[in-house]
mmCIF file with all atom_site columns, C-alpha atoms in Angstrom:
data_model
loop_
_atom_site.group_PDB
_atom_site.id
_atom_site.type_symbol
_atom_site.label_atom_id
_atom_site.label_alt_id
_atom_site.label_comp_id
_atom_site.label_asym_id
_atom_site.label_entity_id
_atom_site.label_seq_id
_atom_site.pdbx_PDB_ins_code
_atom_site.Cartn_x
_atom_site.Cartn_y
_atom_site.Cartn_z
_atom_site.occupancy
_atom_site.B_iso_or_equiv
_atom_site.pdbx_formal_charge
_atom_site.auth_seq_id
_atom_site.auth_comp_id
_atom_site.auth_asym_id
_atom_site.auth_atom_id
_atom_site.pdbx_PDB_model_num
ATOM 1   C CA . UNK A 1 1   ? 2.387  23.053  -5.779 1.00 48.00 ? 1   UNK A CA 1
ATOM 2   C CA . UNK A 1 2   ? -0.810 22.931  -3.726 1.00 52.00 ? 2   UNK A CA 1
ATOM 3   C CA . UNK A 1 3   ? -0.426 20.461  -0.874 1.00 58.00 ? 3   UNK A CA 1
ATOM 4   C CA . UNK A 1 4   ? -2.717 17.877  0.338  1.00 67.00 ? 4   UNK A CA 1
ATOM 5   C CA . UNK A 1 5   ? -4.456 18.070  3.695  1.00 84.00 ? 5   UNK A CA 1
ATOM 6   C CA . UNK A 1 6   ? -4.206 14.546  5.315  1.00 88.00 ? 6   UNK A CA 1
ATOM 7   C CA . UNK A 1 7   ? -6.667 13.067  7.652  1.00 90.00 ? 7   UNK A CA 1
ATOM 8   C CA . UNK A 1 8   ? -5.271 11.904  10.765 1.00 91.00 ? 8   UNK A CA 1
ATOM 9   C CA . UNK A 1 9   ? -4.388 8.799   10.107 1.00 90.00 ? 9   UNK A CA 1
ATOM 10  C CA . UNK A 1 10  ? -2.563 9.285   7.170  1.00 90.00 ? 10  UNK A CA 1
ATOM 11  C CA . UNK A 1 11  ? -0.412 11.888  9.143  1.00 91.00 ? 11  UNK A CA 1
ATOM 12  C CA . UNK A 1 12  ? 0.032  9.392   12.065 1.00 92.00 ? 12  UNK A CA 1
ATOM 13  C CA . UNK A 1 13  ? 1.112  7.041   8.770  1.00 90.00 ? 13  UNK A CA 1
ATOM 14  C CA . UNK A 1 14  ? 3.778  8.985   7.665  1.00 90.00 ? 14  UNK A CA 1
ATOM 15  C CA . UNK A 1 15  ? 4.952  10.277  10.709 1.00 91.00 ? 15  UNK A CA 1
ATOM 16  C CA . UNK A 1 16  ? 5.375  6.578   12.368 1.00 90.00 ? 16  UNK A CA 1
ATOM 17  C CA . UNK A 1 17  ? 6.793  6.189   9.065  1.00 88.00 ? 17  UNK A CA 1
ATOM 18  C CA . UNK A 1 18  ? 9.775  8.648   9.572  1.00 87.00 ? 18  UNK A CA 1
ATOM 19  C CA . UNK A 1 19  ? 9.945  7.444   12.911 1.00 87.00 ? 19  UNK A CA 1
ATOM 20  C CA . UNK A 1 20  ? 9.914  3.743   12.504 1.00 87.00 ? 20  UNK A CA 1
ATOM 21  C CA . UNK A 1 21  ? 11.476 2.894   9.095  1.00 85.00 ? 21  UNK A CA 1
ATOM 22  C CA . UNK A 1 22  ? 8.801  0.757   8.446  1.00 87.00 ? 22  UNK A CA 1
ATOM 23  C CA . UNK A 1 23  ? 6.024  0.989   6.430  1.00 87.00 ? 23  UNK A CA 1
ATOM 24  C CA . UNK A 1 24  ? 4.194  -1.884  7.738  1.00 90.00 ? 24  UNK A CA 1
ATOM 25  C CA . UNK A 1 25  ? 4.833  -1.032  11.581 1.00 91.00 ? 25  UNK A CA 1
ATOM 26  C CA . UNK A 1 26  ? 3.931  2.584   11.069 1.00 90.00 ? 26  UNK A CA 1
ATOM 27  C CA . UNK A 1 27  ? 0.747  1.828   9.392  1.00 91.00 ? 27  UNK A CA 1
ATOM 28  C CA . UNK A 1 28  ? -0.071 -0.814  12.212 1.00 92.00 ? 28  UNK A CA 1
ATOM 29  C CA . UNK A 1 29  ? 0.786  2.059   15.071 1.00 93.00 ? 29  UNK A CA 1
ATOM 30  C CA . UNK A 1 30  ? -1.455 4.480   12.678 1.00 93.00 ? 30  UNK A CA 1
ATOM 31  C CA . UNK A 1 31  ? -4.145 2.847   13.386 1.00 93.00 ? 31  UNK A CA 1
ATOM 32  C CA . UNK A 1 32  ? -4.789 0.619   10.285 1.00 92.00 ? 32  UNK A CA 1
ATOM 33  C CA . UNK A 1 33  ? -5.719 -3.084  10.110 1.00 91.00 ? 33  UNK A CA 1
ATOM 34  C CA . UNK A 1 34  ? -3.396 -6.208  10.027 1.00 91.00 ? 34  UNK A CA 1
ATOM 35  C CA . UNK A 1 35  ? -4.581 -7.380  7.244  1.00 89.00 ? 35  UNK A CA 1
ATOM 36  C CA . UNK A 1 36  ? -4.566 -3.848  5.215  1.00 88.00 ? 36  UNK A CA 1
ATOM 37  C CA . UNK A 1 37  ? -1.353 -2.539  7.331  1.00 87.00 ? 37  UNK A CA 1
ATOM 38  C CA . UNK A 1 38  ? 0.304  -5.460  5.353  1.00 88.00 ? 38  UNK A CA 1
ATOM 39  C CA . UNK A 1 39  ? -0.758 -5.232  1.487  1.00 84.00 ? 39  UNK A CA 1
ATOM 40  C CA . UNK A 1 40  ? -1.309 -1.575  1.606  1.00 84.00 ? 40  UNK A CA 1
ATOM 41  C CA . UNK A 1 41  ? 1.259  0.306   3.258  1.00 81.00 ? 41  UNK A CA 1
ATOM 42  C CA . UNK A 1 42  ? 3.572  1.073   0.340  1.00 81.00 ? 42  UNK A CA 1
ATOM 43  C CA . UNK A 1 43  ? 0.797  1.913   -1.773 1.00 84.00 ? 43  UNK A CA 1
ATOM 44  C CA . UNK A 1 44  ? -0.674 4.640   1.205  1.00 82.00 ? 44  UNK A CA 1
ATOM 45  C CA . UNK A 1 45  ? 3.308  6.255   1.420  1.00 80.00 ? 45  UNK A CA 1
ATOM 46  C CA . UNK A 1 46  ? 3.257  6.517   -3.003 1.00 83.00 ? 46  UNK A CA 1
ATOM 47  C CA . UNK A 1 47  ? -0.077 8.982   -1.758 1.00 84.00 ? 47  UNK A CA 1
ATOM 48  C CA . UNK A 1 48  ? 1.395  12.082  -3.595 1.00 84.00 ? 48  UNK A CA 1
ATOM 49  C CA . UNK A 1 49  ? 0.052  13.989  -0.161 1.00 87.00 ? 49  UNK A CA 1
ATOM 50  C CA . UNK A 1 50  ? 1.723  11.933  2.116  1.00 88.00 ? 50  UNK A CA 1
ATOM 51  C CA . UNK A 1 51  ? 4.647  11.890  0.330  1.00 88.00 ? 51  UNK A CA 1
ATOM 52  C CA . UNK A 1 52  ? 5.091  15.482  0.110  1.00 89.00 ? 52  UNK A CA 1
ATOM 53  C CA . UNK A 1 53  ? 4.270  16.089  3.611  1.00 89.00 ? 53  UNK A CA 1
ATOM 54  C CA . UNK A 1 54  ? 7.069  13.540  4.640  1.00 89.00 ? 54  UNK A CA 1
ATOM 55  C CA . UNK A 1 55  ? 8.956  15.057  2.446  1.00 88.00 ? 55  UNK A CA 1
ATOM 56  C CA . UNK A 1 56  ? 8.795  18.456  4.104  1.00 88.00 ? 56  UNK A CA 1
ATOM 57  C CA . UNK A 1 57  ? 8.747  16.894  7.340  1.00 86.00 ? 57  UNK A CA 1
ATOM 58  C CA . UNK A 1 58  ? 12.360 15.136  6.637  1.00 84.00 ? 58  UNK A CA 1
ATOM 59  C CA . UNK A 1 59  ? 13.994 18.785  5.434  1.00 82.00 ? 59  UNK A CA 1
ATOM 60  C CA . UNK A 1 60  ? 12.440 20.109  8.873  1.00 80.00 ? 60  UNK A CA 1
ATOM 61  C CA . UNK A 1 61  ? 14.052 17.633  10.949 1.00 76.00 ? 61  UNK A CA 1
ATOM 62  C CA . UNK A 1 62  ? 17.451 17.860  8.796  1.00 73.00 ? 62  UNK A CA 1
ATOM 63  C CA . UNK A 1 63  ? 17.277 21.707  8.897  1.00 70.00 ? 63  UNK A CA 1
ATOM 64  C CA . UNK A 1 64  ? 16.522 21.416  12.876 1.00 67.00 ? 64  UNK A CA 1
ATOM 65  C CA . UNK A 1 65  ? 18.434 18.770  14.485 1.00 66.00 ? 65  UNK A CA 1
ATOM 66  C CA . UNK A 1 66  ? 20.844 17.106  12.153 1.00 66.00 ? 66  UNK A CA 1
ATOM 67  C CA . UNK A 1 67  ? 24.597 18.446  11.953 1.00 72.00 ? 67  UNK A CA 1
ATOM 68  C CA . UNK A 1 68  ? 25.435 19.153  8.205  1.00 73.00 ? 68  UNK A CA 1
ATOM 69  C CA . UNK A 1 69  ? 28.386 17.688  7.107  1.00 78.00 ? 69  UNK A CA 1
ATOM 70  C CA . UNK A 1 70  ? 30.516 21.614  7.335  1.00 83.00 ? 70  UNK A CA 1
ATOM 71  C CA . UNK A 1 71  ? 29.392 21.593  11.323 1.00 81.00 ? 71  UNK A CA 1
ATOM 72  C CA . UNK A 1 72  ? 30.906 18.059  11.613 1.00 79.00 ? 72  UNK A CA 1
ATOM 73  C CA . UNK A 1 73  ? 34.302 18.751  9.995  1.00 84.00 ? 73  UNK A CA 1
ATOM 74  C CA . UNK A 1 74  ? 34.414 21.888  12.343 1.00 86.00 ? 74  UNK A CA 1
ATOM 75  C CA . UNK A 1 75  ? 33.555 20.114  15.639 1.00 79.00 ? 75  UNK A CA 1
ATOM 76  C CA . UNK A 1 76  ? 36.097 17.349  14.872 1.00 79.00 ? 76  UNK A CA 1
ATOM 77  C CA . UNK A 1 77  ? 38.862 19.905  13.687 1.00 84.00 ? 77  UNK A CA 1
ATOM 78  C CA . UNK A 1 78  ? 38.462 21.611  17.065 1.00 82.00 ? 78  UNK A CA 1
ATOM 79  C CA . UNK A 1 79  ? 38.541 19.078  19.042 1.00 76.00 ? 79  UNK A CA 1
ATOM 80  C CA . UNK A 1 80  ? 41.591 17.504  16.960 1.00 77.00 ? 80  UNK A CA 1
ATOM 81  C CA . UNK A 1 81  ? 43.382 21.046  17.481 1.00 82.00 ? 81  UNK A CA 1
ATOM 82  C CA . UNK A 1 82  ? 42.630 21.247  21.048 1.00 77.00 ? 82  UNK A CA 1
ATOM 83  C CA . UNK A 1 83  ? 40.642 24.077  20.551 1.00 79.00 ? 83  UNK A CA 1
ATOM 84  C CA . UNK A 1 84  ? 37.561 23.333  22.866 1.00 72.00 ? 84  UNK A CA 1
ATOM 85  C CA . UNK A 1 85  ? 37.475 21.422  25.901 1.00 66.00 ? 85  UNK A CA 1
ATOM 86  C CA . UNK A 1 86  ? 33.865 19.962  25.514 1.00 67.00 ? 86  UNK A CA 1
ATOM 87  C CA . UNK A 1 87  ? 32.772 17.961  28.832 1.00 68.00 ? 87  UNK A CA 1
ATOM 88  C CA . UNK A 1 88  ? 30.443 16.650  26.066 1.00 71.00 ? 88  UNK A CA 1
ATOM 89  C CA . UNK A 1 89  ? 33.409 14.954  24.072 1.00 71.00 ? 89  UNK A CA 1
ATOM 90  C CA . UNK A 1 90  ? 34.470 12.887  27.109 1.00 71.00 ? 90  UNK A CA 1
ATOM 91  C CA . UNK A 1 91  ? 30.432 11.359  27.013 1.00 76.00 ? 91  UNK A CA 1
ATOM 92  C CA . UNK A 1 92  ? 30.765 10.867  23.793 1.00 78.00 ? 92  UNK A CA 1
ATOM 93  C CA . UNK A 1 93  ? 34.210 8.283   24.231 1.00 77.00 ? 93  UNK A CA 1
ATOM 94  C CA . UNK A 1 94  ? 32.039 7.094   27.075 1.00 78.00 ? 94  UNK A CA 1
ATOM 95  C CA . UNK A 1 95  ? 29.087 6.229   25.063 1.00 80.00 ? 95  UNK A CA 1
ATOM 96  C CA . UNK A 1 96  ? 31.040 4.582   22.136 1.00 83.00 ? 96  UNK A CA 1
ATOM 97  C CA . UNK A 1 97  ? 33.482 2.198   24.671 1.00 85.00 ? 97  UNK A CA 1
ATOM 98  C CA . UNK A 1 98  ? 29.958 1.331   26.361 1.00 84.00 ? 98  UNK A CA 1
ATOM 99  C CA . UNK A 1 99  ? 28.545 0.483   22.871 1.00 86.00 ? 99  UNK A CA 1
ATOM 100 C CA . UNK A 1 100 ? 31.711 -1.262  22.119 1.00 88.00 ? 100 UNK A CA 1
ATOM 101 C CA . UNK A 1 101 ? 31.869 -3.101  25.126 1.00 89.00 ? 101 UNK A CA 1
ATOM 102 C CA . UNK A 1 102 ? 28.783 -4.269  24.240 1.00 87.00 ? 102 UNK A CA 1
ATOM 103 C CA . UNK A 1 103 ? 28.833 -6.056  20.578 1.00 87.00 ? 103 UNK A CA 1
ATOM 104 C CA . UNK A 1 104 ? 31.940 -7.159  21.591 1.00 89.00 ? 104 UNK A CA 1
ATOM 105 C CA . UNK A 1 105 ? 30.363 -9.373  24.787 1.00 89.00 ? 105 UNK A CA 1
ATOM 106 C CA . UNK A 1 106 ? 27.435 -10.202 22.128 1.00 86.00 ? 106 UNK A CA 1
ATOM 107 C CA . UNK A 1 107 ? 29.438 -11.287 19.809 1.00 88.00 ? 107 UNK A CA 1
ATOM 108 C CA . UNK A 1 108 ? 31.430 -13.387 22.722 1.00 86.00 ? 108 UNK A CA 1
ATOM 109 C CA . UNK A 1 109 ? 27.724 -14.439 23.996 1.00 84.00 ? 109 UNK A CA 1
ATOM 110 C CA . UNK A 1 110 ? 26.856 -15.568 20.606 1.00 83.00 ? 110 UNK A CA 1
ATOM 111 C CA . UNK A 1 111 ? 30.673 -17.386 19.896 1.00 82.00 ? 111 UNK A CA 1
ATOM 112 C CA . UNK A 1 112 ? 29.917 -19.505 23.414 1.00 80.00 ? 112 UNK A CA 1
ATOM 113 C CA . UNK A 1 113 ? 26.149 -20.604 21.890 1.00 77.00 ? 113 UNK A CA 1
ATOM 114 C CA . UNK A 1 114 ? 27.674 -21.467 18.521 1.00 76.00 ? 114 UNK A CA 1
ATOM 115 C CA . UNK A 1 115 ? 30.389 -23.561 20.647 1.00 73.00 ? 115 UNK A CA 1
ATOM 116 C CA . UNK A 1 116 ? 28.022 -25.306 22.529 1.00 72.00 ? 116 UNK A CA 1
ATOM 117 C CA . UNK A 1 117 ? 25.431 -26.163 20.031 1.00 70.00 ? 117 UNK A CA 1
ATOM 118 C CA . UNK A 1 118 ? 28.210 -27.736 17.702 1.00 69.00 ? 118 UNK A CA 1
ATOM 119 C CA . UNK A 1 119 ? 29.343 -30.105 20.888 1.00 66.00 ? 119 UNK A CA 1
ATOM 120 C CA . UNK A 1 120 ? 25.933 -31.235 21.713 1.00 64.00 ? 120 UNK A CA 1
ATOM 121 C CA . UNK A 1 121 ? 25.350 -32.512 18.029 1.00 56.00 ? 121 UNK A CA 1
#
């Protein structure tokens, strides 16, 4: 398949787009109008180029930087088994209490505003 060579903004496009999650912010940060950011977007990322080359750029990143599901099981199994001693691990409980700390004072934060909007009505 011969692939597309984008101009610059329609790479910015689709790379905001993997980025971002959103067609309408990416095409905004791209560069594009308001106005054409917000009835065009989808139609730009259905571009048979730019699809393609976020395509490719998706497999990069997955090939790169994101554990397949075989590494997972392995890392978990050894660290189930005892068999590594990863200072990493102990951030990683650190991180998720944090997180978890966290939504649960939200959630507390938000359960107190509820509480007091109901008394003052």
């Amino acid at each position: 398949m011969i692939e597309r060579k984008l101009n610059p903004k329609q790479q910015a496009l689709a790379d905001y787009c993997i980025e971002l999650g959103n067609a309408e912010e990416a095409a905004l940060k791209a560069g594009y109008s308001k106005a054409y950011a917000r009835g065009k977007a989808y139609t730009l990322l259905a571009n048979v180029g730019i699809k393609v080359y976020i395509d490719n750029r998706l497999e990069e990143i997955k090939s790169e930087r994101v554990a397949d599901q075989q590494e997972i099981m392995e890392y978990l199994t050894a660290i189930m088994r005892g068999e590594t001693t990863s200072i990493d691990v102990v951030f990683l409980v650190k991180y998720l209490i944090n997180k978890i700390i966290k939504v649960v004072w939200l959630w507390v934060k938000k359960m107190v505003q509820i509480k007091l909007t109901l008394k003052l009505k």
